[in-house]
mmCIF file of C-alpha atoms in Angstrom:
data_model
loop_
_atom_site.group_PDB
_atom_site.id
_atom_site.type_symbol
_atom_site.label_atom_id
_atom_site.label_comp_id
_atom_site.label_asym_id
_atom_site.label_seq_id
_atom_site.Cartn_x
_atom_site.Cartn_y
_atom_site.Cartn_z
ATOM 1 C CA ASP I 1329 94.425 86.388 91.340
ATOM 2 C CA VAL I 1330 93.512 85.805 94.937
ATOM 3 C CA LYS I 1331 90.694 88.016 96.090
ATOM 4 C CA VAL I 1332 90.061 88.744 99.740
ATOM 5 C CA THR I 1333 87.195 91.088 100.457
ATOM 6 C CA GLN I 1334 86.069 92.712 103.679
ATOM 7 C CA SER I 1335 82.522 93.818 104.323
ATOM 8 C CA SER I 1336 83.224 97.475 105.079
ATOM 9 C CA ARG I 1337 86.086 99.892 104.452
ATOM 10 C CA TYR I 1338 84.982 102.247 107.223
ATOM 11 C CA LEU I 1339 82.817 101.541 110.262
ATOM 12 C CA VAL I 1340 81.776 103.713 113.201
ATOM 13 C CA LYS I 1341 80.291 102.081 116.302
ATOM 14 C CA ARG I 1342 79.498 103.081 119.853
ATOM 15 C CA THR I 1343 81.046 101.694 123.037
ATOM 16 C CA GLY I 1344 79.300 98.526 124.126
ATOM 17 C CA GLU I 1345 77.917 97.616 120.719
ATOM 18 C CA LYS I 1346 78.451 94.165 119.246
ATOM 19 C CA VAL I 1347 80.460 94.452 116.043
ATOM 20 C CA PHE I 1348 80.834 91.954 113.211
ATOM 21 C CA LEU I 1349 83.625 92.234 110.674
ATOM 22 C CA GLU I 1350 83.271 89.884 107.717
ATOM 23 C CA CYS I 1351 85.965 88.534 105.435
ATOM 24 C CA VAL I 1352 85.486 86.421 102.309
ATOM 25 C CA GLN I 1353 88.119 84.798 100.085
ATOM 26 C CA ASP I 1354 87.459 83.234 96.712
ATOM 27 C CA MET I 1355 90.484 80.948 96.323
ATOM 28 C CA ASP I 1356 89.422 77.972 98.431
ATOM 29 C CA HIS I 1357 92.187 78.688 100.929
ATOM 30 C CA GLU I 1358 92.292 76.563 104.065
ATOM 31 C CA ASN I 1359 93.699 79.257 106.319
ATOM 32 C CA MET I 1360 92.372 82.657 107.283
ATOM 33 C CA PHE I 1361 93.715 85.306 109.633
ATOM 34 C CA TRP I 1362 92.607 88.461 111.415
ATOM 35 C CA TYR I 1363 95.100 91.212 112.293
ATOM 36 C CA ARG I 1364 94.818 94.684 113.692
ATOM 37 C CA GLN I 1365 97.172 97.468 112.674
ATOM 38 C CA ASP I 1366 98.001 100.433 114.885
ATOM 39 C CA PRO I 1367 100.534 103.237 114.365
ATOM 40 C CA GLY I 1368 103.940 102.326 115.731
ATOM 41 C CA LEU I 1369 102.902 98.748 116.497
ATOM 42 C CA GLY I 1370 102.787 97.157 113.059
ATOM 43 C CA LEU I 1371 100.345 94.309 112.458
ATOM 44 C CA ARG I 1372 99.349 92.067 115.346
ATOM 45 C CA LEU I 1373 97.640 88.710 114.933
ATOM 46 C CA ILE I 1374 94.296 88.387 116.705
ATOM 47 C CA TYR I 1375 93.027 84.956 115.608
ATOM 48 C CA PHE I 1376 93.528 82.525 112.776
ATOM 49 C CA SER I 1377 91.683 79.503 111.452
ATOM 50 C CA TYR I 1378 93.141 76.532 109.610
ATOM 51 C CA ASP I 1379 89.851 74.810 108.845
ATOM 52 C CA VAL I 1380 86.113 75.256 109.065
ATOM 53 C CA LYS I 1381 85.004 75.551 112.684
ATOM 54 C CA MET I 1382 88.639 75.567 113.840
ATOM 55 C CA LYS I 1383 90.323 78.573 115.404
ATOM 56 C CA GLU I 1384 93.527 79.444 117.186
ATOM 57 C CA LYS I 1385 94.384 82.462 119.303
ATOM 58 C CA GLY I 1386 97.006 84.834 118.036
ATOM 59 C CA ASP I 1387 98.976 87.352 120.061
ATOM 60 C CA ILE I 1388 96.102 89.630 121.147
ATOM 61 C CA PRO I 1389 92.803 87.662 121.291
ATOM 62 C CA GLU I 1390 91.371 89.425 124.348
ATOM 63 C CA GLY I 1391 88.099 91.173 123.612
ATOM 64 C CA TYR I 1392 87.590 89.337 120.324
ATOM 65 C CA SER I 1393 86.042 86.130 119.086
ATOM 66 C CA VAL I 1394 85.832 84.567 115.629
ATOM 67 C CA SER I 1395 83.564 82.335 113.624
ATOM 68 C CA ARG I 1396 84.283 80.158 110.601
ATOM 69 C CA GLU I 1397 81.158 78.300 109.529
ATOM 70 C CA LYS I 1398 82.126 78.118 105.854
ATOM 71 C CA LYS I 1399 85.526 77.741 104.280
ATOM 72 C CA GLU I 1400 85.402 81.020 102.401
ATOM 73 C CA ARG I 1401 84.183 83.204 105.270
ATOM 74 C CA PHE I 1402 85.906 84.249 108.493
ATOM 75 C CA SER I 1403 84.199 86.642 110.881
ATOM 76 C CA LEU I 1404 85.721 88.724 113.648
ATOM 77 C CA ILE I 1405 83.378 89.627 116.491
ATOM 78 C CA LEU I 1406 83.760 92.332 119.079
ATOM 79 C CA GLU I 1407 81.276 91.292 121.766
ATOM 80 C CA SER I 1408 81.245 94.699 123.445
ATOM 81 C CA ALA I 1409 83.235 97.282 121.541
ATOM 82 C CA SER I 1410 85.543 99.571 123.474
ATOM 83 C CA THR I 1411 87.416 102.703 122.415
ATOM 84 C CA ASN I 1412 90.769 100.896 122.562
ATOM 85 C CA GLN I 1413 89.539 98.648 119.746
ATOM 86 C CA THR I 1414 89.570 101.579 117.361
ATOM 87 C CA SER I 1415 91.974 100.348 114.717
ATOM 88 C CA MET I 1416 92.511 99.118 111.163
ATOM 89 C CA TYR I 1417 91.466 95.457 110.879
ATOM 90 C CA LEU I 1418 93.018 93.321 108.179
ATOM 91 C CA CYS I 1419 91.951 89.881 107.037
ATOM 92 C CA ALA I 1420 94.260 87.502 105.179
ATOM 93 C CA SER I 1421 94.104 84.018 103.696
ATOM 94 C CA SER I 1422 96.652 81.453 102.596
ATOM 95 C CA PRO I 1423 96.478 78.041 100.906
ATOM 96 C CA ASP I 1424 98.665 76.454 103.538
ATOM 97 C CA VAL I 1425 99.358 77.603 107.063
ATOM 98 C CA THR I 1426 103.017 78.167 106.199
ATOM 99 C CA ASP I 1427 102.377 79.757 102.813
ATOM 100 C CA THR I 1428 102.131 83.317 101.544
ATOM 101 C CA GLN I 1429 99.270 85.302 103.058
ATOM 102 C CA TYR I 1430 97.057 87.479 100.871
ATOM 103 C CA PHE I 1431 95.388 90.448 102.472
ATOM 104 C CA GLY I 1432 92.070 92.198 102.078
ATOM 105 C CA PRO I 1433 91.741 96.000 101.819
ATOM 106 C CA GLY I 1434 91.119 96.468 105.541
ATOM 107 C CA THR I 1435 88.307 97.876 107.674
ATOM 108 C CA ARG I 1436 88.980 101.047 109.598
ATOM 109 C CA LEU I 1437 86.858 100.772 112.737
ATOM 110 C CA THR I 1438 86.200 103.732 115.010
ATOM 111 C CA VAL I 1439 84.574 103.111 118.389
ATOM 112 C CA LEU I 1440 83.128 106.236 119.977
ATOM 113 C CA ASP S 316 111.292 84.516 117.672
ATOM 114 C CA ALA S 317 113.316 86.207 115.000
ATOM 115 C CA LYS S 318 112.508 89.860 114.537
ATOM 116 C CA THR S 319 113.520 92.361 111.923
ATOM 117 C CA THR S 320 115.043 95.835 111.917
ATOM 118 C CA GLN S 321 114.456 98.288 109.096
ATOM 119 C CA PRO S 322 115.216 101.992 108.644
ATOM 120 C CA PRO S 323 112.049 104.001 109.285
ATOM 121 C CA SER S 324 112.202 105.939 106.021
ATOM 122 C CA MET S 325 114.021 106.242 102.698
ATOM 123 C CA ASP S 326 113.823 108.346 99.553
ATOM 124 C CA CYS S 327 114.542 107.209 96.019
ATOM 125 C CA ALA S 328 114.600 109.103 92.718
ATOM 126 C CA GLU S 329 112.090 107.968 90.133
ATOM 127 C CA GLY S 330 113.655 105.547 87.635
ATOM 128 C CA ARG S 331 116.505 104.607 89.955
ATOM 129 C CA ALA S 332 116.861 101.360 91.881
ATOM 130 C CA ALA S 333 115.474 101.350 95.399
ATOM 131 C CA ASN S 334 117.450 99.192 97.819
ATOM 132 C CA LEU S 335 115.660 98.500 101.072
ATOM 133 C CA PRO S 336 117.741 96.832 103.800
ATOM 134 C CA CYS S 337 116.580 94.545 106.581
ATOM 135 C CA ASN S 338 118.422 92.998 109.502
ATOM 136 C CA HIS S 339 117.247 89.698 110.954
ATOM 137 C CA SER S 340 120.263 88.616 112.956
ATOM 138 C CA THR S 341 118.391 86.042 115.087
ATOM 139 C CA ILE S 342 116.783 84.213 112.177
ATOM 140 C CA SER S 343 116.887 80.451 112.420
ATOM 141 C CA GLY S 344 117.542 77.963 109.649
ATOM 142 C CA ASN S 345 113.959 77.173 108.707
ATOM 143 C CA GLU S 346 112.546 80.692 108.822
ATOM 144 C CA TYR S 347 111.654 82.423 105.571
ATOM 145 C CA VAL S 348 112.109 86.110 104.834
ATOM 146 C CA TYR S 349 109.050 87.754 103.297
ATOM 147 C CA TRP S 350 108.536 91.232 101.909
ATOM 148 C CA TYR S 351 105.188 92.986 101.707
ATOM 149 C CA ARG S 352 104.280 96.559 100.979
ATOM 150 C CA GLN S 353 101.338 98.666 102.008
ATOM 151 C CA ILE S 354 100.126 101.634 100.077
ATOM 152 C CA HIS S 355 98.253 104.153 102.177
ATOM 153 C CA SER S 356 94.858 102.888 103.398
ATOM 154 C CA GLN S 357 95.147 99.566 101.588
ATOM 155 C CA GLY S 358 95.916 96.026 102.757
ATOM 156 C CA PRO S 359 99.503 94.703 102.569
ATOM 157 C CA GLN S 360 100.522 93.379 99.168
ATOM 158 C CA TYR S 361 102.852 90.383 98.846
ATOM 159 C CA ILE S 362 106.091 91.115 96.966
ATOM 160 C CA ILE S 363 108.561 88.251 97.312
ATOM 161 C CA HIS S 364 110.001 85.724 99.746
ATOM 162 C CA GLY S 365 113.084 83.527 100.136
ATOM 163 C CA LEU S 366 114.929 81.146 102.429
ATOM 164 C CA LYS S 367 118.592 81.071 101.435
ATOM 165 C CA ASN S 368 118.943 81.828 97.751
ATOM 166 C CA ASN S 369 118.427 85.130 96.011
ATOM 167 C CA GLU S 370 115.032 85.435 94.388
ATOM 168 C CA THR S 371 113.616 87.528 91.565
ATOM 169 C CA ASN S 372 110.112 88.038 90.244
ATOM 170 C CA GLU S 373 108.307 90.613 88.121
ATOM 171 C CA MET S 374 108.127 93.068 91.007
ATOM 172 C CA ALA S 375 111.486 92.882 92.747
ATOM 173 C CA SER S 376 114.653 91.018 93.665
ATOM 174 C CA LEU S 377 115.545 89.690 97.089
ATOM 175 C CA ILE S 378 119.184 89.379 98.080
ATOM 176 C CA ILE S 379 119.878 87.338 101.231
ATOM 177 C CA THR S 380 123.382 87.345 102.725
ATOM 178 C CA GLU S 381 125.163 84.045 103.074
ATOM 179 C CA ASP S 382 124.837 84.066 106.867
ATOM 180 C CA ARG S 383 121.123 84.972 106.448
ATOM 181 C CA LYS S 384 121.398 87.746 109.026
ATOM 182 C CA SER S 385 120.292 90.427 106.595
ATOM 183 C CA SER S 386 118.589 90.911 103.273
ATOM 184 C CA THR S 387 117.904 93.625 100.714
ATOM 185 C CA LEU S 388 114.810 94.174 98.618
ATOM 186 C CA ILE S 389 115.586 95.756 95.263
ATOM 187 C CA LEU S 390 113.017 97.565 93.149
ATOM 188 C CA PRO S 391 115.000 97.927 89.912
ATOM 189 C CA HIS S 392 113.293 101.001 88.448
ATOM 190 C CA ALA S 393 111.248 102.778 91.088
ATOM 191 C CA THR S 394 108.088 104.599 90.012
ATOM 192 C CA LEU S 395 105.860 107.010 91.910
ATOM 193 C CA ARG S 396 103.416 104.146 92.457
ATOM 194 C CA ASP S 397 106.074 102.341 94.495
ATOM 195 C CA THR S 398 105.714 104.916 97.280
ATOM 196 C CA ALA S 399 104.562 102.770 100.213
ATOM 197 C CA VAL S 400 105.580 101.238 103.525
ATOM 198 C CA TYR S 401 107.702 98.126 102.960
ATOM 199 C CA TYR S 402 107.706 95.373 105.548
ATOM 200 C CA CYS S 403 110.433 92.800 105.984
ATOM 201 C CA ILE S 404 109.002 89.824 107.830
ATOM 202 C CA VAL S 405 110.425 86.629 109.214
ATOM 203 C CA ARG S 406 107.857 83.880 109.114
ATOM 204 C CA THR S 407 107.932 81.520 112.062
ATOM 205 C CA GLY S 408 105.687 78.558 111.379
ATOM 206 C CA ASN S 409 102.251 80.012 110.716
ATOM 207 C CA GLN S 410 102.972 83.423 112.206
ATOM 208 C CA PHE S 411 103.990 86.518 110.271
ATOM 209 C CA TYR S 412 105.620 89.116 112.513
ATOM 210 C CA PHE S 413 105.131 92.537 110.960
ATOM 211 C CA GLY S 414 107.266 95.356 112.330
ATOM 212 C CA THR S 415 106.842 99.019 111.544
ATOM 213 C CA GLY S 416 108.521 98.828 108.146
ATOM 214 C CA THR S 417 110.334 101.358 105.937
ATOM 215 C CA SER S 418 108.384 104.222 104.431
ATOM 216 C CA LEU S 419 109.732 104.596 100.899
ATOM 217 C CA THR S 420 109.073 107.835 99.058
ATOM 218 C CA VAL S 421 109.813 107.905 95.340
ATOM 219 C CA ILE S 422 110.641 111.430 94.269
ATOM 220 C CA PRO S 423 109.902 112.717 90.745
#
């Protein structure tokens, strides 16, 4: 089975802090994705990566950056956290960019 | 971009079939229909996907109409553990567009 893990289930940070969310997959997938999920809005794509050191903006990249130094790891970075970034963050991976995506358990981030 | 429309909520009796509808009237010929579900506070779980033909796996069946404008996910014998939000998604290239889904409650 595909396993996608995220570094924290719950995280509380203060406004202005730099926040790192880590995602690791163990299936040698080429593609990895970061979404945020908010009530009434469904899941929205922030960034995705189709190869090491490659990244593409999704629908809502503002306020976020990403890093993919190794194939199995994809990090989401909030350079200066703001209260409107309080959300559930979901990481996913897929073997091919057009293939089924497998999700991690999510990180619920609260920015105070 | 094709989008989907689902009823916000449904109930189903335990042991009965749950039929979850989805409209995707603007779907184009090369866009797949995917179904995921999300149990409270967990990440979405893949269920099934299809392009034109009906599909079945160990979890569910997917029925796609001939004109591809709608589909139905069928859970043949719903259990309490099937209570979740079910998302019907049209995949466009590398993008999955999740809507707000259908909240299915399985009642004992």
